[in-house]
C-alpha cells in the first residue's frame, strides 16, 4: 500500500496496515519491504515484524571483474515455470506463482539449471537485478554477475534489497566496483530473512 505525501501523518497508513493484517490474519508468516521512515518503522515493529536492515549497491560496473562462471547462465522462458517455483519454495518458503508472468513481461529472465546448481534472476535493461534467487550462494552470485554483465559500459546500476543474510551479494557488488549504503528494512514475521534471495520491490 502507499499514502500520497500530502495525506501522510493523518493515520491513513495505520488504517491500511490494519486492513492488510486483518486480511492476512490466517497466514502466520509475513514479509514486506519497509522504508526508513521513523513512523513506519515504529508501526511495523509494533505490529510484530522483525526488522532487518537492507543494503543497496549502486554505480558503474567494472566489466573486467566479471567471472567466466556466467557462461553457465541461459535465457529463461515460460517453460521454466515449475523450476522457478521450486526455487522459490526453497528460498522464500512459497512459490511466486502468477508473479512470474508479471516479472517476465517487464524484465529479462536468466536461469541456471544444473544438477547441483539451480537459480534464476530477472534483470532490467540497465543491468540492475529485479530478483535473484538460487538454491545456494555460489549460483546466486553467478546470476547476479550475469545481471551486471548485461549493463552498458557507462550504465548506472542498482542492486537493491540486500539483507545481512545475503553477504554474497555484497561481495559481488564490491568486486564489481559498486558503492554500498544502507537503504530501508526487510520486515518479516515468523520466518528468517530469505537467502540466497534478493526480492523485488513489491512482488516479494
mmCIF file of C-alpha atoms in Angstrom:
data_model
loop_
_atom_site.group_PDB
_atom_site.id
_atom_site.type_symbol
_atom_site.label_atom_id
_atom_site.label_comp_id
_atom_site.label_asym_id
_atom_site.label_seq_id
_atom_site.Cartn_x
_atom_site.Cartn_y
_atom_site.Cartn_z
ATOM 1 C CA UNK A 1 0.000 0.000 0.000
ATOM 2 C CA UNK A 2 1.027 3.632 -0.325
ATOM 3 C CA UNK A 3 -0.076 7.002 1.002
ATOM 4 C CA UNK A 4 0.435 10.164 -1.038
ATOM 5 C CA UNK A 5 2.769 12.715 0.618
ATOM 6 C CA UNK A 6 0.040 15.291 1.219
ATOM 7 C CA UNK A 7 -2.079 12.699 3.087
ATOM 8 C CA UNK A 8 0.679 11.328 5.291
ATOM 9 C CA UNK A 9 0.564 11.832 9.044
ATOM 10 C CA UNK A 10 -3.246 11.533 9.179
ATOM 11 C CA UNK A 11 -3.454 7.913 10.282
ATOM 12 C CA UNK A 12 -4.306 6.583 6.815
ATOM 13 C CA UNK A 13 -1.241 4.308 6.708
ATOM 14 C CA UNK A 14 -2.206 2.812 10.068
ATOM 15 C CA UNK A 15 -5.700 2.012 8.767
ATOM 16 C CA UNK A 16 -4.301 0.433 5.604
ATOM 17 C CA UNK A 17 -1.854 -1.707 7.557
ATOM 18 C CA UNK A 18 -4.591 -2.789 9.955
ATOM 19 C CA UNK A 19 -6.736 -3.808 6.972
ATOM 20 C CA UNK A 20 -3.826 -5.720 5.418
ATOM 21 C CA UNK A 21 -3.094 -7.537 8.688
ATOM 22 C CA UNK A 22 -6.781 -8.391 9.078
ATOM 23 C CA UNK A 23 -6.941 -9.716 5.528
ATOM 24 C CA UNK A 24 -3.915 -11.947 6.171
ATOM 25 C CA UNK A 25 -4.923 -12.993 9.671
ATOM 26 C CA UNK A 26 -4.979 -16.670 8.678
ATOM 27 C CA UNK A 27 -1.365 -16.558 7.491
ATOM 28 C CA UNK A 28 1.232 -16.974 10.221
ATOM 29 C CA UNK A 29 4.195 -15.767 8.167
ATOM 30 C CA UNK A 30 4.642 -12.364 6.534
ATOM 31 C CA UNK A 31 7.266 -10.388 4.636
ATOM 32 C CA UNK A 32 7.490 -6.946 3.044
ATOM 33 C CA UNK A 33 9.880 -4.098 2.275
ATOM 34 C CA UNK A 34 9.885 -1.168 4.679
ATOM 35 C CA UNK A 35 11.199 2.352 4.157
ATOM 36 C CA UNK A 36 13.484 4.016 6.680
ATOM 37 C CA UNK A 37 10.739 6.447 7.716
ATOM 38 C CA UNK A 38 10.769 6.504 11.562
ATOM 39 C CA UNK A 39 6.972 6.435 11.850
ATOM 40 C CA UNK A 40 6.738 3.452 9.516
ATOM 41 C CA UNK A 41 9.491 1.597 11.377
ATOM 42 C CA UNK A 42 7.689 2.158 14.692
ATOM 43 C CA UNK A 43 4.354 0.976 13.313
ATOM 44 C CA UNK A 44 5.722 -2.170 11.668
ATOM 45 C CA UNK A 45 7.732 -3.197 14.703
ATOM 46 C CA UNK A 46 4.713 -2.751 16.950
ATOM 47 C CA UNK A 47 2.709 -4.869 14.523
ATOM 48 C CA UNK A 48 5.023 -7.784 15.369
ATOM 49 C CA UNK A 49 7.501 -7.719 12.483
ATOM 50 C CA UNK A 50 11.251 -8.225 12.874
ATOM 51 C CA UNK A 51 13.191 -5.522 11.014
ATOM 52 C CA UNK A 52 16.429 -6.355 9.201
ATOM 53 C CA UNK A 53 18.469 -3.524 7.642
ATOM 54 C CA UNK A 54 18.846 -3.561 3.884
ATOM 55 C CA UNK A 55 21.896 -2.521 1.877
ATOM 56 C CA UNK A 56 21.848 -1.062 -1.608
ATOM 57 C CA UNK A 57 24.758 -1.009 -4.061
ATOM 58 C CA UNK A 58 24.999 1.495 -6.903
ATOM 59 C CA UNK A 59 27.478 2.609 -9.534
ATOM 60 C CA UNK A 60 29.094 1.678 -12.843
ATOM 61 C CA UNK A 61 30.110 -1.962 -13.234
ATOM 62 C CA UNK A 62 33.774 -2.901 -13.595
ATOM 63 C CA UNK A 63 33.305 -5.314 -16.519
ATOM 64 C CA UNK A 64 36.885 -6.533 -16.152
ATOM 65 C CA UNK A 65 35.854 -8.200 -12.891
ATOM 66 C CA UNK A 66 33.059 -10.331 -14.408
ATOM 67 C CA UNK A 67 33.912 -14.049 -13.872
ATOM 68 C CA UNK A 68 33.800 -16.792 -16.503
ATOM 69 C CA UNK A 69 31.148 -18.591 -14.439
ATOM 70 C CA UNK A 70 28.389 -16.565 -16.106
ATOM 71 C CA UNK A 71 28.754 -18.912 -19.091
ATOM 72 C CA UNK A 72 26.542 -21.362 -17.141
ATOM 73 C CA UNK A 73 23.595 -18.934 -17.415
ATOM 74 C CA UNK A 74 20.975 -19.395 -20.123
ATOM 75 C CA UNK A 75 17.921 -17.332 -21.166
ATOM 76 C CA UNK A 76 14.730 -18.350 -19.368
ATOM 77 C CA UNK A 77 11.230 -18.894 -20.751
ATOM 78 C CA UNK A 78 7.692 -19.838 -19.730
ATOM 79 C CA UNK A 79 8.829 -23.475 -19.859
ATOM 80 C CA UNK A 80 10.819 -22.797 -16.663
ATOM 81 C CA UNK A 81 7.727 -22.024 -14.538
ATOM 82 C CA UNK A 82 7.911 -25.199 -12.437
ATOM 83 C CA UNK A 83 11.648 -24.748 -11.885
ATOM 84 C CA UNK A 84 11.196 -21.151 -10.748
ATOM 85 C CA UNK A 85 8.508 -22.025 -8.217
ATOM 86 C CA UNK A 86 10.622 -24.920 -6.924
ATOM 87 C CA UNK A 87 13.500 -22.499 -6.318
ATOM 88 C CA UNK A 88 11.109 -20.029 -4.675
ATOM 89 C CA UNK A 89 9.889 -22.645 -2.232
ATOM 90 C CA UNK A 90 13.464 -23.385 -1.167
ATOM 91 C CA UNK A 91 14.478 -19.743 -0.774
ATOM 92 C CA UNK A 92 11.362 -17.843 0.372
ATOM 93 C CA UNK A 93 9.100 -20.654 1.559
ATOM 94 C CA UNK A 94 6.488 -20.359 -1.204
ATOM 95 C CA UNK A 95 6.273 -20.095 -4.976
ATOM 96 C CA UNK A 96 5.720 -16.770 -6.725
ATOM 97 C CA UNK A 97 3.111 -18.362 -8.998
ATOM 98 C CA UNK A 98 1.469 -15.712 -11.235
ATOM 99 C CA UNK A 99 4.033 -13.099 -10.173
ATOM 100 C CA UNK A 100 6.449 -14.702 -12.639
ATOM 101 C CA UNK A 101 4.257 -13.719 -15.590
ATOM 102 C CA UNK A 102 4.242 -10.114 -14.371
ATOM 103 C CA UNK A 103 8.009 -10.112 -13.880
ATOM 104 C CA UNK A 104 8.664 -11.751 -17.262
ATOM 105 C CA UNK A 105 6.619 -9.049 -19.019
ATOM 106 C CA UNK A 106 8.921 -6.337 -17.670
ATOM 107 C CA UNK A 107 12.317 -7.985 -17.230
ATOM 108 C CA UNK A 108 14.665 -10.455 -18.912
ATOM 109 C CA UNK A 109 14.765 -13.882 -17.237
ATOM 110 C CA UNK A 110 18.121 -15.598 -16.658
ATOM 111 C CA UNK A 111 18.332 -19.220 -15.478
ATOM 112 C CA UNK A 112 20.929 -21.664 -14.179
ATOM 113 C CA UNK A 113 19.671 -25.253 -14.206
ATOM 114 C CA UNK A 114 22.302 -27.869 -13.488
ATOM 115 C CA UNK A 115 22.197 -30.966 -11.230
ATOM 116 C CA UNK A 116 23.828 -29.165 -8.300
ATOM 117 C CA UNK A 117 23.117 -25.535 -9.218
ATOM 118 C CA UNK A 118 19.700 -24.017 -9.787
ATOM 119 C CA UNK A 119 18.605 -20.416 -9.717
ATOM 120 C CA UNK A 120 17.098 -17.544 -11.648
ATOM 121 C CA UNK A 121 17.246 -13.790 -11.955
ATOM 122 C CA UNK A 122 15.188 -11.058 -13.551
ATOM 123 C CA UNK A 123 17.222 -8.141 -14.889
ATOM 124 C CA UNK A 124 16.147 -4.807 -16.355
ATOM 125 C CA UNK A 125 17.549 -3.110 -19.454
ATOM 126 C CA UNK A 126 20.187 -1.244 -17.417
ATOM 127 C CA UNK A 127 21.683 -4.411 -15.897
ATOM 128 C CA UNK A 128 20.058 -3.887 -12.488
ATOM 129 C CA UNK A 129 18.623 -7.100 -10.997
ATOM 130 C CA UNK A 130 14.933 -7.107 -10.080
ATOM 131 C CA UNK A 131 15.024 -10.543 -8.383
ATOM 132 C CA UNK A 132 17.786 -13.074 -7.729
ATOM 133 C CA UNK A 133 17.018 -16.498 -6.214
ATOM 134 C CA UNK A 134 19.036 -19.705 -6.030
ATOM 135 C CA UNK A 135 19.390 -22.875 -4.000
ATOM 136 C CA UNK A 136 22.911 -21.936 -2.890
ATOM 137 C CA UNK A 137 25.071 -18.816 -2.695
ATOM 138 C CA UNK A 138 27.531 -19.620 -5.479
ATOM 139 C CA UNK A 139 24.755 -19.876 -8.054
ATOM 140 C CA UNK A 140 23.114 -16.707 -6.731
ATOM 141 C CA UNK A 141 26.414 -14.859 -7.089
ATOM 142 C CA UNK A 142 26.846 -16.151 -10.646
ATOM 143 C CA UNK A 143 23.361 -14.926 -11.563
ATOM 144 C CA UNK A 144 23.994 -11.508 -10.024
ATOM 145 C CA UNK A 145 27.190 -11.268 -12.057
ATOM 146 C CA UNK A 146 25.154 -12.244 -15.107
ATOM 147 C CA UNK A 147 22.830 -9.308 -14.479
ATOM 148 C CA UNK A 148 25.682 -6.852 -14.007
ATOM 149 C CA UNK A 149 27.481 -8.139 -17.098
ATOM 150 C CA UNK A 150 24.441 -7.080 -19.152
ATOM 151 C CA UNK A 151 24.943 -3.434 -18.175
ATOM 152 C CA UNK A 152 26.236 -0.984 -20.747
ATOM 153 C CA UNK A 153 29.797 0.241 -20.052
ATOM 154 C CA UNK A 154 28.529 3.622 -18.809
ATOM 155 C CA UNK A 155 25.252 2.471 -17.249
ATOM 156 C CA UNK A 156 24.490 3.246 -13.616
ATOM 157 C CA UNK A 157 23.149 0.081 -11.970
ATOM 158 C CA UNK A 158 21.421 -0.574 -8.655
ATOM 159 C CA UNK A 159 21.446 -3.778 -6.618
ATOM 160 C CA UNK A 160 18.719 -3.271 -4.021
ATOM 161 C CA UNK A 161 17.265 -5.186 -1.079
ATOM 162 C CA UNK A 162 20.459 -6.865 0.142
ATOM 163 C CA UNK A 163 19.785 -8.176 3.647
ATOM 164 C CA UNK A 164 22.543 -9.219 6.029
ATOM 165 C CA UNK A 165 21.657 -12.840 5.272
ATOM 166 C CA UNK A 166 22.871 -12.276 1.704
ATOM 167 C CA UNK A 167 26.511 -11.319 2.203
ATOM 168 C CA UNK A 168 27.333 -12.995 -1.131
ATOM 169 C CA UNK A 169 25.532 -10.121 -2.878
ATOM 170 C CA UNK A 170 27.616 -7.551 -1.007
ATOM 171 C CA UNK A 171 30.763 -9.396 -2.123
ATOM 172 C CA UNK A 172 29.670 -9.337 -5.774
ATOM 173 C CA UNK A 173 28.689 -5.671 -5.595
ATOM 174 C CA UNK A 174 32.001 -4.644 -4.054
ATOM 175 C CA UNK A 175 34.020 -6.756 -6.502
ATOM 176 C CA UNK A 176 32.070 -5.093 -9.336
ATOM 177 C CA UNK A 177 33.167 -1.660 -8.098
ATOM 178 C CA UNK A 178 29.781 -0.552 -6.750
ATOM 179 C CA UNK A 179 29.232 1.645 -3.688
ATOM 180 C CA UNK A 180 27.268 0.166 -0.777
ATOM 181 C CA UNK A 181 24.984 2.083 1.580
ATOM 182 C CA UNK A 182 22.114 1.269 3.935
ATOM 183 C CA UNK A 183 18.621 1.553 2.442
ATOM 184 C CA UNK A 184 15.423 0.656 4.318
ATOM 185 C CA UNK A 185 14.453 -2.579 6.038
ATOM 186 C CA UNK A 186 13.179 -6.076 5.396
ATOM 187 C CA UNK A 187 10.180 -6.764 7.649
ATOM 188 C CA UNK A 188 9.461 -10.420 8.410
ATOM 189 C CA UNK A 189 7.161 -12.282 10.776
ATOM 190 C CA UNK A 190 7.730 -15.892 11.859
ATOM 191 C CA UNK A 191 10.373 -16.631 9.227
ATOM 192 C CA UNK A 192 14.080 -15.876 8.741
ATOM 193 C CA UNK A 193 15.266 -13.461 6.050
ATOM 194 C CA UNK A 194 15.171 -15.445 2.769
ATOM 195 C CA UNK A 195 18.538 -16.459 1.326
ATOM 196 C CA UNK A 196 20.049 -16.704 -1.179
ATOM 197 C CA UNK A 197 17.438 -14.216 -2.335
ATOM 198 C CA UNK A 198 17.204 -10.596 -3.445
ATOM 199 C CA UNK A 199 13.499 -9.697 -3.620
ATOM 200 C CA UNK A 200 11.577 -7.443 -5.974
ATOM 201 C CA UNK A 201 10.457 -4.139 -4.512
ATOM 202 C CA UNK A 202 6.789 -5.109 -4.356
ATOM 203 C CA UNK A 203 6.487 -8.736 -5.542
ATOM 204 C CA UNK A 204 8.339 -10.118 -2.547
#
